[in-house]
Amino acid sequence: MNRQAQAAVMFLLGAALLHAGGTGLYLRYVKAGLQPLLLASGVVLVAGALATVWYERRRAKTATQEHGHPEPRTSWLLLLPLLALILIAPPALGSYSALRAGTALQKPYALGPLPAGDPAPLSVVDYASRAAFDHGRSLHGRPVRVTGFLALDHAGAPYLVRMALNCCAADAQPVKIALTGTLPPVLRPDAWLEVTGTYSPRLTRDPVNNGPVPYLKVTSARPVPVPHDPYDETWNN
């Protein structure tokens, strides 16, 4: 692959990073905090590609004409991953991955006060941490609102799940809440629900890694669209 072709690939890679970082597509791959680095990388690659083209054109004006060997056409197959990144948005990890990995719930260093509101909006990780490690004391008997996707185990037991990120989707692990109480008549795996309920003292163990899986007593549930950021980044705080 000659310099012009390399510049073209570098430009497309930079454009793909800018596209992913500017549209939210990057959230399918990495955590939200890495957006500035992705955008900066895209700018550098695009600038480098343009500089390469400018340099090659300037050099061509002063260099003697030379005949080089043709480059192998298979080199252009390197464009396929770039086109896939631009044109195809991979789905976020769902119930299939969640049921085959143990819960990543970890004991937090500290638990802050509940957010304002009634019901209090909590992430899956926040509710699970309070229920499993604080035995519901920090919940103060208040109703809570939690959003996640549904997973059904082999016995049909429902879980509300959010995949937690440390860095990127490759290290995503599930945090699970077992559901009891008033549930929708039809439960569809991978459907996103906004669940309102109260603390339940019940606790079960994840069959994959024996990690704690607390219960939430559901009083109401409604389907919601997939959130802009389908992953939870708060599990290691």
Short mmCIF file of N, CA and C in Angstrom, two decimals, residues 27-92:
data_model
loop_
_atom_site.label_atom_id
_atom_site.label_comp_id
_atom_site.label_asym_id
_atom_site.label_seq_id
_atom_site.Cartn_x
_atom_site.Cartn_y
_atom_site.Cartn_z
N LEU A 27 -20.41 4.64 22.53
CA LEU A 27 -20.90 4.07 23.78
C LEU A 27 -21.14 2.56 23.67
N ARG A 28 -21.21 2.04 22.46
CA ARG A 28 -21.32 0.59 22.28
C ARG A 28 -19.98 -0.10 22.46
N TYR A 29 -18.90 0.67 22.52
CA TYR A 29 -17.56 0.09 22.59
C TYR A 29 -16.82 0.45 23.88
N VAL A 30 -16.90 1.72 24.30
CA VAL A 30 -16.12 2.19 25.44
C VAL A 30 -17.00 3.04 26.35
N LYS A 31 -16.49 3.36 27.55
CA LYS A 31 -17.24 4.17 28.50
C LYS A 31 -17.28 5.63 28.05
N ALA A 32 -18.27 6.34 28.59
CA ALA A 32 -18.53 7.71 28.15
C ALA A 32 -17.35 8.64 28.39
N GLY A 33 -16.59 8.40 29.45
CA GLY A 33 -15.48 9.28 29.79
C GLY A 33 -14.36 9.30 28.77
N LEU A 34 -14.35 8.32 27.84
CA LEU A 34 -13.29 8.26 26.84
C LEU A 34 -13.63 9.04 25.57
N GLN A 35 -14.79 9.70 25.53
CA GLN A 35 -15.18 10.44 24.34
C GLN A 35 -14.15 11.50 23.93
N PRO A 36 -13.64 12.33 24.85
CA PRO A 36 -12.65 13.34 24.43
C PRO A 36 -11.41 12.72 23.79
N LEU A 37 -10.95 11.59 24.31
CA LEU A 37 -9.77 10.94 23.73
C LEU A 37 -10.06 10.41 22.33
N LEU A 38 -11.27 9.86 22.13
CA LEU A 38 -11.63 9.37 20.81
C LEU A 38 -11.67 10.51 19.79
N LEU A 39 -12.31 11.62 20.19
CA LEU A 39 -12.40 12.76 19.28
C LEU A 39 -11.02 13.33 18.98
N ALA A 40 -10.18 13.42 20.00
CA ALA A 40 -8.83 13.93 19.78
C ALA A 40 -8.04 13.00 18.86
N SER A 41 -8.19 11.69 19.03
CA SER A 41 -7.51 10.74 18.16
C SER A 41 -7.98 10.87 16.72
N GLY A 42 -9.30 11.06 16.55
CA GLY A 42 -9.83 11.24 15.20
C GLY A 42 -9.27 12.48 14.53
N VAL A 43 -9.18 13.58 15.27
CA VAL A 43 -8.63 14.83 14.72
C VAL A 43 -7.18 14.63 14.32
N VAL A 44 -6.40 13.97 15.16
CA VAL A 44 -4.98 13.75 14.87
C VAL A 44 -4.81 12.90 13.61
N LEU A 45 -5.63 11.83 13.49
CA LEU A 45 -5.50 10.95 12.32
C LEU A 45 -5.90 11.68 11.03
N VAL A 46 -6.98 12.45 11.07
CA VAL A 46 -7.39 13.19 9.89
C VAL A 46 -6.32 14.22 9.52
N ALA A 47 -5.80 14.93 10.51
CA ALA A 47 -4.75 15.92 10.24
C ALA A 47 -3.50 15.24 9.68
N GLY A 48 -3.14 14.09 10.23
CA GLY A 48 -1.99 13.35 9.73
C GLY A 48 -2.17 12.89 8.30
N ALA A 49 -3.40 12.46 7.96
CA ALA A 49 -3.68 12.02 6.59
C ALA A 49 -3.56 13.18 5.61
N LEU A 50 -4.13 14.32 5.98
CA LEU A 50 -4.05 15.50 5.11
C LEU A 50 -2.61 15.96 4.95
N ALA A 51 -1.84 15.92 6.03
CA ALA A 51 -0.43 16.32 5.96
C ALA A 51 0.35 15.37 5.06
N THR A 52 0.03 14.07 5.10
CA THR A 52 0.71 13.10 4.25
C THR A 52 0.43 13.37 2.78
N VAL A 53 -0.84 13.65 2.46
CA VAL A 53 -1.19 13.96 1.07
C VAL A 53 -0.45 15.22 0.60
N TRP A 54 -0.43 16.24 1.43
CA TRP A 54 0.27 17.49 1.07
C TRP A 54 1.75 17.24 0.85
N TYR A 55 2.37 16.45 1.72
CA TYR A 55 3.80 16.15 1.61
C TYR A 55 4.09 15.36 0.34
N GLU A 56 3.25 14.36 0.04
CA GLU A 56 3.47 13.53 -1.14
C GLU A 56 3.33 14.33 -2.42
N ARG A 57 2.36 15.24 -2.46
CA ARG A 57 2.19 16.08 -3.65
C ARG A 57 3.39 17.02 -3.83
N ARG A 58 3.86 17.56 -2.73
CA ARG A 58 5.02 18.46 -2.81
C ARG A 58 6.26 17.69 -3.24
N ARG A 59 6.43 16.48 -2.74
CA ARG A 59 7.60 15.68 -3.10
C ARG A 59 7.54 15.25 -4.56
N ALA A 60 6.30 14.99 -5.05
CA ALA A 60 6.16 14.54 -6.42
C ALA A 60 6.58 15.61 -7.42
N LYS A 61 6.47 16.86 -7.03
CA LYS A 61 6.85 17.95 -7.94
C LYS A 61 8.35 18.06 -8.12
N THR A 62 9.11 17.59 -7.14
CA THR A 62 10.57 17.72 -7.22
C THR A 62 11.27 16.39 -7.49
N ALA A 63 10.57 15.29 -7.32
CA ALA A 63 11.20 13.97 -7.50
C ALA A 63 11.16 13.58 -8.97
N THR A 64 12.10 12.77 -9.38
CA THR A 64 12.10 12.23 -10.73
C THR A 64 11.06 11.15 -10.84
N GLN A 65 10.58 10.94 -12.06
CA GLN A 65 9.56 9.93 -12.28
C GLN A 65 10.15 8.55 -12.09
N GLU A 66 9.54 7.78 -11.26
CA GLU A 66 10.00 6.42 -11.01
C GLU A 66 8.84 5.46 -11.17
N HIS A 67 9.15 4.26 -11.59
CA HIS A 67 8.14 3.23 -11.75
C HIS A 67 8.26 2.25 -10.60
N GLY A 68 7.24 2.16 -9.79
CA GLY A 68 7.27 1.24 -8.66
C GLY A 68 6.46 -0.01 -8.96
N HIS A 69 6.59 -0.96 -8.11
CA HIS A 69 5.83 -2.19 -8.23
C HIS A 69 4.39 -1.94 -7.78
N PRO A 70 3.43 -2.56 -8.45
CA PRO A 70 2.03 -2.39 -8.01
C PRO A 70 1.81 -3.00 -6.63
N GLU A 71 0.99 -2.34 -5.83
CA GLU A 71 0.70 -2.82 -4.49
C GLU A 71 -0.36 -3.94 -4.54
N PRO A 72 -0.28 -4.91 -3.65
CA PRO A 72 -1.28 -5.98 -3.65
C PRO A 72 -2.67 -5.44 -3.36
N ARG A 73 -3.65 -5.89 -4.15
CA ARG A 73 -5.00 -5.38 -3.97
C ARG A 73 -5.62 -5.81 -2.65
N THR A 74 -5.11 -6.89 -2.08
CA THR A 74 -5.67 -7.36 -0.80
C THR A 74 -5.46 -6.35 0.32
N SER A 75 -4.54 -5.42 0.14
CA SER A 75 -4.32 -4.41 1.18
C SER A 75 -5.57 -3.59 1.45
N TRP A 76 -6.40 -3.46 0.40
CA TRP A 76 -7.60 -2.65 0.57
C TRP A 76 -8.64 -3.33 1.44
N LEU A 77 -8.44 -4.61 1.75
CA LEU A 77 -9.37 -5.28 2.68
C LEU A 77 -9.31 -4.66 4.07
N LEU A 78 -8.24 -3.89 4.33
CA LEU A 78 -8.16 -3.19 5.62
C LEU A 78 -9.28 -2.18 5.79
N LEU A 79 -9.92 -1.82 4.68
CA LEU A 79 -11.03 -0.86 4.76
C LEU A 79 -12.29 -1.48 5.32
N LEU A 80 -12.41 -2.80 5.24
CA LEU A 80 -13.66 -3.44 5.66
C LEU A 80 -13.99 -3.18 7.13
N PRO A 81 -13.04 -3.33 8.08
CA PRO A 81 -13.39 -3.01 9.47
C PRO A 81 -13.80 -1.56 9.65
N LEU A 82 -13.18 -0.65 8.86
CA LEU A 82 -13.55 0.75 8.98
C LEU A 82 -14.98 0.99 8.51
N LEU A 83 -15.34 0.36 7.39
CA LEU A 83 -16.71 0.51 6.89
C LEU A 83 -17.71 -0.10 7.86
N ALA A 84 -17.33 -1.22 8.50
CA ALA A 84 -18.22 -1.82 9.48
C ALA A 84 -18.44 -0.89 10.66
N LEU A 85 -17.38 -0.22 11.09
CA LEU A 85 -17.50 0.72 12.20
C LEU A 85 -18.41 1.88 11.84
N ILE A 86 -18.32 2.35 10.59
CA ILE A 86 -19.12 3.49 10.17
C ILE A 86 -20.57 3.11 9.92
N LEU A 87 -20.80 1.97 9.28
CA LEU A 87 -22.13 1.64 8.77
C LEU A 87 -22.95 0.74 9.68
N ILE A 88 -22.29 -0.03 10.53
CA ILE A 88 -23.00 -1.03 11.33
C ILE A 88 -22.81 -0.74 12.81
N ALA A 89 -23.92 -0.50 13.50
CA ALA A 89 -23.88 -0.26 14.95
C ALA A 89 -24.14 -1.57 15.68
N PRO A 90 -23.17 -2.12 16.39
CA PRO A 90 -23.40 -3.39 17.07
C PRO A 90 -24.35 -3.20 18.24
N PRO A 91 -25.20 -4.19 18.51
CA PRO A 91 -26.09 -4.06 19.66
C PRO A 91 -25.32 -4.14 20.97
N ALA A 92 -25.87 -3.51 22.00
CA ALA A 92 -25.27 -3.62 23.32
C ALA A 92 -25.43 -5.05 23.84
#
